[in-house]
Amino acid sequence: MDEISNALRSLKMPGMAHYWTTMQETRQHDSLSLKDGLQLLIQAELDNRTTSRNSRLVKKARFRYQTSISEVIYDSNRGVDKQKVLNLATCDYVRKGVSVLITGAAGTGKSWLGTALGHQACMNGYKVAYHNVYRLFQEIALARISSTLHRFFAKLAQTDLLILDDFGMKVLDGQQLLDFMEIIEDRHGQKATIMISQLPVSDWYDVMKGNTTAADAILDRLVHTSVRFELKGASLRQKSNLKCTETERND
């Protein structure tokens, strides 16, 4: 029996090898037909490969937080509509290359919601990349210096879902605006983008006013067909800190 398990592992079928060992330990193989046993082994291998793939996708995404759709707290008063989130959880917007715009004051859960949607995309087998906008432009500057900019942009363009956090924290200069327009242009109608910002969408133009032509092109591609969340309410971080303080006092 160990020979079979070892052979399966040498064939790079760890899921099947593990389930085979489990079948021996529980004597399950004695009551199964060859067909039923083989089906269970194959399914175990498929499940293991899916889990491994999803873990790799999550790791490569470099999310800011660790969360998932199951942890989202729905509250229409805060702007987190349950049906809208569940519709996005199907990842149909990723397949169609639709943009999602998440705005709201600091601490309202924008990045948390964006991460949950990104994690769900990973669970569905999509390639996701999470970037702080300021750091993204730093990476672009380094890629330009090292003559790898074309490859960097190509990688972004091939990413199924690109999450850009903290958009609008500073005005984009001339070259940054042109780079940003290229990123959005490459993705328009083909790959999905989630934009996260403290600024309402109506103020985004001011962040890009250095080049009105580019600003018009970017907003035209992002805004008109997008799904929007405008989060409201008190900071969730303040609530969390208050709970921790109360717990310490009770202790």
PDB file of C-alpha atoms in Angstrom:
ATOM      1  CA  MET A   1       0.000   0.000   0.000  1.00  0.00           C
ATOM      2  CA  ASP A   2       2.899   2.348   0.772  1.00  0.00           C
ATOM      3  CA  GLU A   3       4.260   1.641  -2.688  1.00  0.00           C
ATOM      4  CA  ILE A   4       1.020   2.930  -4.250  1.00  0.00           C
ATOM      5  CA  SER A   5       1.082   6.063  -2.116  1.00  0.00           C
ATOM      6  CA  ASN A   6       4.738   6.719  -2.936  1.00  0.00           C
ATOM      7  CA  ALA A   7       4.104   6.118  -6.631  1.00  0.00           C
ATOM      8  CA  LEU A   8       1.245   8.636  -6.611  1.00  0.00           C
ATOM      9  CA  ARG A   9       3.460  11.222  -4.937  1.00  0.00           C
ATOM     10  CA  SER A  10       6.245  10.605  -7.452  1.00  0.00           C
ATOM     11  CA  LEU A  11       3.676  11.259 -10.184  1.00  0.00           C
ATOM     12  CA  LYS A  12       2.908  14.581  -8.442  1.00  0.00           C
ATOM     13  CA  MET A  13      -0.548  13.559  -7.272  1.00  0.00           C
ATOM     14  CA  PRO A  14      -0.388  14.445  -3.544  1.00  0.00           C
ATOM     15  CA  GLY A  15      -4.138  14.809  -3.182  1.00  0.00           C
ATOM     16  CA  MET A  16      -4.718  11.324  -4.512  1.00  0.00           C
ATOM     17  CA  ALA A  17      -1.871   9.925  -2.394  1.00  0.00           C
ATOM     18  CA  HIS A  18      -3.286  11.471   0.783  1.00  0.00           C
ATOM     19  CA  TYR A  19      -6.788  10.191   0.097  1.00  0.00           C
ATOM     20  CA  TRP A  20      -5.452   6.724  -0.709  1.00  0.00           C
ATOM     21  CA  THR A  21      -3.722   6.629   2.680  1.00  0.00           C
ATOM     22  CA  THR A  22      -6.954   7.772   4.356  1.00  0.00           C
ATOM     23  CA  MET A  23      -8.891   5.025   2.600  1.00  0.00           C
ATOM     24  CA  GLN A  24      -6.468   2.434   3.973  1.00  0.00           C
ATOM     25  CA  GLU A  25      -6.678   3.799   7.512  1.00  0.00           C
ATOM     26  CA  THR A  26     -10.480   3.777   7.527  1.00  0.00           C
ATOM     27  CA  ARG A  27     -10.793   0.500   5.596  1.00  0.00           C
ATOM     28  CA  GLN A  28     -12.988   2.407   3.161  1.00  0.00           C
ATOM     29  CA  HIS A  29     -11.465   0.668   0.147  1.00  0.00           C
ATOM     30  CA  ASP A  30     -12.941  -2.663   1.234  1.00  0.00           C
ATOM     31  CA  SER A  31     -16.508  -1.452   0.569  1.00  0.00           C
ATOM     32  CA  LEU A  32     -15.879   0.446  -2.655  1.00  0.00           C
ATOM     33  CA  SER A  33     -15.942  -0.753  -6.233  1.00  0.00           C
ATOM     34  CA  LEU A  34     -12.964   0.036  -8.425  1.00  0.00           C
ATOM     35  CA  LYS A  35     -14.967   2.702 -10.251  1.00  0.00           C
ATOM     36  CA  ASP A  36     -16.219   4.422  -7.071  1.00  0.00           C
ATOM     37  CA  GLY A  37     -12.792   4.320  -5.457  1.00  0.00           C
ATOM     38  CA  LEU A  38     -11.149   5.781  -8.545  1.00  0.00           C
ATOM     39  CA  GLN A  39     -13.720   8.565  -8.715  1.00  0.00           C
ATOM     40  CA  LEU A  40     -13.034   9.511  -5.098  1.00  0.00           C
ATOM     41  CA  LEU A  41      -9.278   9.515  -5.669  1.00  0.00           C
ATOM     42  CA  ILE A  42      -9.583  11.691  -8.778  1.00  0.00           C
ATOM     43  CA  GLN A  43     -11.886  14.136  -6.997  1.00  0.00           C
ATOM     44  CA  ALA A  44      -9.444  14.368  -4.083  1.00  0.00           C
ATOM     45  CA  GLU A  45      -6.652  15.244  -6.498  1.00  0.00           C
ATOM     46  CA  LEU A  46      -8.775  17.850  -8.258  1.00  0.00           C
ATOM     47  CA  ASP A  47      -9.747  19.434  -4.925  1.00  0.00           C
ATOM     48  CA  ASN A  48      -6.126  19.514  -3.796  1.00  0.00           C
ATOM     49  CA  ARG A  49      -4.981  21.166  -7.019  1.00  0.00           C
ATOM     50  CA  THR A  50      -7.749  23.771  -6.797  1.00  0.00           C
ATOM     51  CA  THR A  51      -6.793  24.587  -3.204  1.00  0.00           C
ATOM     52  CA  SER A  52      -3.111  24.871  -4.124  1.00  0.00           C
ATOM     53  CA  ARG A  53      -3.885  27.068  -7.133  1.00  0.00           C
ATOM     54  CA  ASN A  54      -6.099  29.388  -5.080  1.00  0.00           C
ATOM     55  CA  SER A  55      -3.431  29.711  -2.388  1.00  0.00           C
ATOM     56  CA  ARG A  56      -0.851  30.683  -5.021  1.00  0.00           C
ATOM     57  CA  LEU A  57      -3.211  33.272  -6.521  1.00  0.00           C
ATOM     58  CA  VAL A  58      -3.921  34.831  -3.116  1.00  0.00           C
ATOM     59  CA  LYS A  59      -0.206  34.990  -2.298  1.00  0.00           C
ATOM     60  CA  LYS A  60       0.672  36.600  -5.628  1.00  0.00           C
ATOM     61  CA  ALA A  61      -2.138  39.164  -5.265  1.00  0.00           C
ATOM     62  CA  ARG A  62      -0.371  40.746  -2.258  1.00  0.00           C
ATOM     63  CA  PHE A  63      -3.557  41.846  -0.556  1.00  0.00           C
ATOM     64  CA  ARG A  64      -3.459  44.545   2.106  1.00  0.00           C
ATOM     65  CA  TYR A  65      -5.776  42.568   4.391  1.00  0.00           C
ATOM     66  CA  GLN A  66      -6.754  38.943   4.869  1.00  0.00           C
ATOM     67  CA  THR A  67     -10.494  38.668   4.395  1.00  0.00           C
ATOM     68  CA  SER A  68     -13.149  37.032   2.223  1.00  0.00           C
ATOM     69  CA  ILE A  69     -16.701  37.538   1.004  1.00  0.00           C
ATOM     70  CA  SER A  70     -18.015  35.509   3.949  1.00  0.00           C
ATOM     71  CA  GLU A  71     -16.639  38.162   6.327  1.00  0.00           C
ATOM     72  CA  VAL A  72     -18.336  41.142   4.664  1.00  0.00           C
ATOM     73  CA  ILE A  73     -20.859  42.834   6.971  1.00  0.00           C
ATOM     74  CA  TYR A  74     -23.842  43.934   4.900  1.00  0.00           C
ATOM     75  CA  ASP A  75     -25.410  47.237   5.869  1.00  0.00           C
ATOM     76  CA  SER A  76     -27.341  49.289   3.327  1.00  0.00           C
ATOM     77  CA  ASN A  77     -27.106  52.312   5.623  1.00  0.00           C
ATOM     78  CA  ARG A  78     -23.312  52.164   5.263  1.00  0.00           C
ATOM     79  CA  GLY A  79     -23.538  51.600   1.508  1.00  0.00           C
ATOM     80  CA  VAL A  80     -22.734  47.878   1.539  1.00  0.00           C
ATOM     81  CA  ASP A  81     -25.673  46.434  -0.370  1.00  0.00           C
ATOM     82  CA  LYS A  82     -25.896  42.662   0.044  1.00  0.00           C
ATOM     83  CA  GLN A  83     -27.355  41.883  -3.375  1.00  0.00           C
ATOM     84  CA  LYS A  84     -24.793  44.029  -5.145  1.00  0.00           C
ATOM     85  CA  VAL A  85     -21.920  42.285  -3.340  1.00  0.00           C
ATOM     86  CA  LEU A  86     -23.348  38.821  -4.010  1.00  0.00           C
ATOM     87  CA  ASN A  87     -23.743  39.673  -7.701  1.00  0.00           C
ATOM     88  CA  LEU A  88     -20.059  40.606  -7.805  1.00  0.00           C
ATOM     89  CA  ALA A  89     -19.179  37.412  -5.927  1.00  0.00           C
ATOM     90  CA  THR A  90     -20.156  35.448  -9.051  1.00  0.00           C
ATOM     91  CA  CYS A  91     -17.166  37.195 -10.733  1.00  0.00           C
ATOM     92  CA  ASP A  92     -19.233  37.897 -13.848  1.00  0.00           C
ATOM     93  CA  TYR A  93     -17.839  41.447 -13.766  1.00  0.00           C
ATOM     94  CA  VAL A  94     -14.312  39.996 -13.987  1.00  0.00           C
ATOM     95  CA  ARG A  95     -15.246  37.982 -17.059  1.00  0.00           C
ATOM     96  CA  LYS A  96     -16.802  41.073 -18.681  1.00  0.00           C
ATOM     97  CA  GLY A  97     -14.048  43.513 -17.715  1.00  0.00           C
ATOM     98  CA  VAL A  98     -16.321  45.799 -15.689  1.00  0.00           C
ATOM     99  CA  SER A  99     -14.914  48.394 -13.271  1.00  0.00           C
ATOM    100  CA  VAL A 100     -15.903  48.641  -9.603  1.00  0.00           C
ATOM    101  CA  LEU A 101     -15.526  51.998  -7.835  1.00  0.00           C
ATOM    102  CA  ILE A 102     -15.425  52.031  -4.016  1.00  0.00           C
ATOM    103  CA  THR A 103     -15.390  55.443  -2.334  1.00  0.00           C
ATOM    104  CA  GLY A 104     -15.843  56.713   1.196  1.00  0.00           C
ATOM    105  CA  ALA A 105     -14.132  58.362   4.141  1.00  0.00           C
ATOM    106  CA  ALA A 106     -11.142  56.809   5.896  1.00  0.00           C
ATOM    107  CA  GLY A 107     -11.990  53.751   7.970  1.00  0.00           C
ATOM    108  CA  THR A 108     -15.330  52.955   6.332  1.00  0.00           C
ATOM    109  CA  GLY A 109     -14.104  49.593   5.032  1.00  0.00           C
ATOM    110  CA  LYS A 110     -13.250  50.399   1.414  1.00  0.00           C
ATOM    111  CA  SER A 111     -10.017  48.399   1.271  1.00  0.00           C
ATOM    112  CA  TRP A 112     -11.635  45.567   3.236  1.00  0.00           C
ATOM    113  CA  LEU A 113     -14.460  45.288   0.690  1.00  0.00           C
ATOM    114  CA  GLY A 114     -12.057  45.542  -2.240  1.00  0.00           C
ATOM    115  CA  THR A 115      -9.881  42.811  -0.753  1.00  0.00           C
ATOM    116  CA  ALA A 116     -12.897  40.558  -0.160  1.00  0.00           C
ATOM    117  CA  LEU A 117     -13.884  40.896  -3.824  1.00  0.00           C
ATOM    118  CA  GLY A 118     -10.305  40.236  -4.888  1.00  0.00           C
ATOM    119  CA  HIS A 119     -10.063  37.151  -2.690  1.00  0.00           C
ATOM    120  CA  GLN A 120     -13.303  35.842  -4.195  1.00  0.00           C
ATOM    121  CA  ALA A 121     -11.830  36.301  -7.674  1.00  0.00           C
ATOM    122  CA  CYS A 122      -8.807  34.234  -6.612  1.00  0.00           C
ATOM    123  CA  MET A 123     -11.134  31.495  -5.370  1.00  0.00           C
ATOM    124  CA  ASN A 124     -12.634  31.449  -8.849  1.00  0.00           C
ATOM    125  CA  GLY A 125      -9.230  31.004 -10.459  1.00  0.00           C
ATOM    126  CA  TYR A 126      -8.570  34.569 -11.610  1.00  0.00           C
ATOM    127  CA  LYS A 127      -5.233  36.370 -11.433  1.00  0.00           C
ATOM    128  CA  VAL A 128      -5.484  39.370  -9.114  1.00  0.00           C
ATOM    129  CA  ALA A 129      -3.009  42.156  -8.281  1.00  0.00           C
ATOM    130  CA  TYR A 130      -3.477  44.600  -5.408  1.00  0.00           C
ATOM    131  CA  HIS A 131      -1.570  47.905  -5.564  1.00  0.00           C
ATOM    132  CA  ASN A 132      -1.452  51.089  -3.556  1.00  0.00           C
ATOM    133  CA  VAL A 133      -1.507  53.747  -6.292  1.00  0.00           C
ATOM    134  CA  TYR A 134       1.441  55.712  -4.877  1.00  0.00           C
ATOM    135  CA  ARG A 135       3.608  52.597  -4.634  1.00  0.00           C
ATOM    136  CA  LEU A 136       2.461  51.486  -8.085  1.00  0.00           C
ATOM    137  CA  PHE A 137       3.925  54.626  -9.629  1.00  0.00           C
ATOM    138  CA  GLN A 138       7.136  54.034  -7.708  1.00  0.00           C
ATOM    139  CA  GLU A 139       7.341  50.577  -9.290  1.00  0.00           C
ATOM    140  CA  ILE A 140       6.618  52.089 -12.702  1.00  0.00           C
ATOM    141  CA  ALA A 141       9.440  54.616 -12.227  1.00  0.00           C
ATOM    142  CA  LEU A 142      11.868  51.841 -11.316  1.00  0.00           C
ATOM    143  CA  ALA A 143      10.719  49.757 -14.294  1.00  0.00           C
ATOM    144  CA  ARG A 144      11.317  52.737 -16.584  1.00  0.00           C
ATOM    145  CA  ILE A 145      14.846  53.182 -15.220  1.00  0.00           C
ATOM    146  CA  SER A 146      15.627  49.473 -15.643  1.00  0.00           C
ATOM    147  CA  SER A 147      14.115  49.374 -19.167  1.00  0.00           C
ATOM    148  CA  THR A 148      11.490  46.787 -18.131  1.00  0.00           C
ATOM    149  CA  LEU A 149       8.480  49.094 -18.405  1.00  0.00           C
ATOM    150  CA  HIS A 150       6.956  47.309 -21.381  1.00  0.00           C
ATOM    151  CA  ARG A 151       7.070  44.001 -19.528  1.00  0.00           C
ATOM    152  CA  PHE A 152       5.627  45.610 -16.387  1.00  0.00           C
ATOM    153  CA  PHE A 153       2.671  47.086 -18.286  1.00  0.00           C
ATOM    154  CA  ALA A 154       2.121  43.800 -20.131  1.00  0.00           C
ATOM    155  CA  LYS A 155       1.906  41.964 -16.811  1.00  0.00           C
ATOM    156  CA  LEU A 156      -0.662  44.448 -15.492  1.00  0.00           C
ATOM    157  CA  ALA A 157      -2.678  44.167 -18.701  1.00  0.00           C
ATOM    158  CA  GLN A 158      -2.818  40.374 -18.393  1.00  0.00           C
ATOM    159  CA  THR A 159      -4.033  40.474 -14.787  1.00  0.00           C
ATOM    160  CA  ASP A 160      -7.710  39.511 -14.662  1.00  0.00           C
ATOM    161  CA  LEU A 161      -8.501  41.875 -11.785  1.00  0.00           C
ATOM    162  CA  LEU A 162      -6.394  44.906 -10.863  1.00  0.00           C
ATOM    163  CA  ILE A 163      -7.181  46.562  -7.513  1.00  0.00           C
ATOM    164  CA  LEU A 164      -5.889  50.137  -7.147  1.00  0.00           C
ATOM    165  CA  ASP A 165      -6.144  51.437  -3.584  1.00  0.00           C
ATOM    166  CA  ASP A 166      -5.799  54.995  -2.214  1.00  0.00           C
ATOM    167  CA  PHE A 167      -6.416  56.667  -5.554  1.00  0.00           C
ATOM    168  CA  GLY A 168      -6.464  60.461  -5.305  1.00  0.00           C
ATOM    169  CA  MET A 169      -4.163  60.850  -2.296  1.00  0.00           C
ATOM    170  CA  LYS A 170      -2.010  63.116  -4.482  1.00  0.00           C
ATOM    171  CA  VAL A 171      -2.400  64.826  -7.832  1.00  0.00           C
ATOM    172  CA  LEU A 172      -0.914  62.820 -10.697  1.00  0.00           C
ATOM    173  CA  ASP A 173       1.880  64.570 -12.556  1.00  0.00           C
ATOM    174  CA  GLY A 174       2.241  64.584 -16.334  1.00  0.00           C
ATOM    175  CA  GLN A 175       4.054  61.259 -16.834  1.00  0.00           C
ATOM    176  CA  GLN A 176       2.095  59.491 -14.092  1.00  0.00           C
ATOM    177  CA  LEU A 177      -1.146  60.537 -15.733  1.00  0.00           C
ATOM    178  CA  LEU A 178      -0.021  59.209 -19.111  1.00  0.00           C
ATOM    179  CA  ASP A 179       1.082  55.937 -17.498  1.00  0.00           C
ATOM    180  CA  PHE A 180      -2.231  55.651 -15.672  1.00  0.00           C
ATOM    181  CA  MET A 181      -4.134  56.264 -18.908  1.00  0.00           C
ATOM    182  CA  GLU A 182      -2.163  53.469 -20.601  1.00  0.00           C
ATOM    183  CA  ILE A 183      -3.004  51.055 -17.774  1.00  0.00           C
ATOM    184  CA  ILE A 184      -6.710  51.866 -17.953  1.00  0.00           C
ATOM    185  CA  GLU A 185      -6.747  51.835 -21.756  1.00  0.00           C
ATOM    186  CA  ASP A 186      -5.169  48.361 -21.859  1.00  0.00           C
ATOM    187  CA  ARG A 187      -7.858  47.030 -19.503  1.00  0.00           C
ATOM    188  CA  HIS A 188     -10.943  48.798 -20.824  1.00  0.00           C
ATOM    189  CA  GLY A 189     -13.682  46.325 -21.722  1.00  0.00           C
ATOM    190  CA  GLN A 190     -11.313  43.372 -21.352  1.00  0.00           C
ATOM    191  CA  LYS A 191     -10.040  43.148 -17.775  1.00  0.00           C
ATOM    192  CA  ALA A 192     -11.714  44.239 -14.549  1.00  0.00           C
ATOM    193  CA  THR A 193     -10.425  47.038 -12.315  1.00  0.00           C
ATOM    194  CA  ILE A 194     -11.403  47.975  -8.762  1.00  0.00           C
ATOM    195  CA  MET A 195     -10.674  51.598  -7.830  1.00  0.00           C
ATOM    196  CA  ILE A 196     -10.645  52.530  -4.133  1.00  0.00           C
ATOM    197  CA  SER A 197     -10.591  56.178  -3.049  1.00  0.00           C
ATOM    198  CA  GLN A 198     -11.462  58.525  -0.202  1.00  0.00           C
ATOM    199  CA  LEU A 199     -12.540  61.064  -2.815  1.00  0.00           C
ATOM    200  CA  PRO A 200     -16.011  60.938  -4.366  1.00  0.00           C
ATOM    201  CA  VAL A 201     -15.924  60.149  -8.082  1.00  0.00           C
ATOM    202  CA  SER A 202     -17.019  63.720  -8.840  1.00  0.00           C
ATOM    203  CA  ASP A 203     -13.641  64.933  -7.478  1.00  0.00           C
ATOM    204  CA  TRP A 204     -11.454  62.522  -9.445  1.00  0.00           C
ATOM    205  CA  TYR A 205     -11.125  64.941 -12.341  1.00  0.00           C
ATOM    206  CA  ASP A 206      -9.233  67.373 -10.080  1.00  0.00           C
ATOM    207  CA  VAL A 207      -6.602  64.701  -9.380  1.00  0.00           C
ATOM    208  CA  MET A 208      -5.892  64.499 -13.127  1.00  0.00           C
ATOM    209  CA  LYS A 209      -6.478  68.103 -14.230  1.00  0.00           C
ATOM    210  CA  GLY A 210      -2.890  68.448 -15.455  1.00  0.00           C
ATOM    211  CA  ASN A 211      -4.000  66.828 -18.713  1.00  0.00           C
ATOM    212  CA  THR A 212      -7.696  67.296 -19.400  1.00  0.00           C
ATOM    213  CA  THR A 213      -7.632  65.067 -22.489  1.00  0.00           C
ATOM    214  CA  ALA A 214      -6.160  62.164 -20.536  1.00  0.00           C
ATOM    215  CA  ALA A 215      -8.498  62.827 -17.597  1.00  0.00           C
ATOM    216  CA  ASP A 216     -11.545  62.718 -19.885  1.00  0.00           C
ATOM    217  CA  ALA A 217     -10.364  59.466 -21.473  1.00  0.00           C
ATOM    218  CA  ILE A 218      -9.668  57.785 -18.116  1.00  0.00           C
ATOM    219  CA  LEU A 219     -12.966  58.789 -16.513  1.00  0.00           C
ATOM    220  CA  ASP A 220     -14.902  57.829 -19.632  1.00  0.00           C
ATOM    221  CA  ARG A 221     -13.480  54.288 -19.446  1.00  0.00           C
ATOM    222  CA  LEU A 222     -13.865  53.912 -15.684  1.00  0.00           C
ATOM    223  CA  VAL A 223     -17.104  55.580 -14.738  1.00  0.00           C
ATOM    224  CA  HIS A 224     -19.937  55.019 -17.182  1.00  0.00           C
ATOM    225  CA  THR A 225     -20.327  51.232 -16.985  1.00  0.00           C
ATOM    226  CA  SER A 226     -18.975  50.775 -13.462  1.00  0.00           C
ATOM    227  CA  VAL A 227     -20.514  49.256 -10.338  1.00  0.00           C
ATOM    228  CA  ARG A 228     -20.294  51.728  -7.457  1.00  0.00           C
ATOM    229  CA  PHE A 229     -20.147  51.595  -3.676  1.00  0.00           C
ATOM    230  CA  GLU A 230     -20.258  54.851  -1.694  1.00  0.00           C
ATOM    231  CA  LEU A 231     -19.459  53.812   1.868  1.00  0.00           C
ATOM    232  CA  LYS A 232     -20.673  55.968   4.744  1.00  0.00           C
ATOM    233  CA  GLY A 233     -20.739  56.076   8.523  1.00  0.00           C
ATOM    234  CA  ALA A 234     -18.252  56.266  11.360  1.00  0.00           C
ATOM    235  CA  SER A 235     -14.789  54.778  11.097  1.00  0.00           C
ATOM    236  CA  LEU A 236     -14.744  51.040  11.707  1.00  0.00           C
ATOM    237  CA  ARG A 237     -11.221  51.425  13.087  1.00  0.00           C
ATOM    238  CA  GLN A 238     -12.500  53.723  15.836  1.00  0.00           C
ATOM    239  CA  LYS A 239     -15.197  51.199  16.729  1.00  0.00           C
ATOM    240  CA  SER A 240     -12.599  48.442  16.874  1.00  0.00           C
ATOM    241  CA  ASN A 241     -10.342  50.531  19.131  1.00  0.00           C
ATOM    242  CA  LEU A 242     -13.265  51.308  21.440  1.00  0.00           C
ATOM    243  CA  LYS A 243     -14.100  47.620  21.758  1.00  0.00           C
ATOM    244  CA  CYS A 244     -10.461  46.802  22.593  1.00  0.00           C
ATOM    245  CA  THR A 245     -10.391  49.551  25.233  1.00  0.00           C
ATOM    246  CA  GLU A 246     -13.620  48.318  26.810  1.00  0.00           C
ATOM    247  CA  THR A 247     -12.278  44.772  26.878  1.00  0.00           C
ATOM    248  CA  GLU A 248      -9.063  45.916  28.594  1.00  0.00           C
ATOM    249  CA  ARG A 249     -11.077  47.801  31.193  1.00  0.00           C
ATOM    250  CA  ASN A 250     -13.256  44.780  31.904  1.00  0.00           C
ATOM    251  CA  ASP A 251     -10.158  42.615  32.259  1.00  0.00           C
TER     252      ASP A 251
END
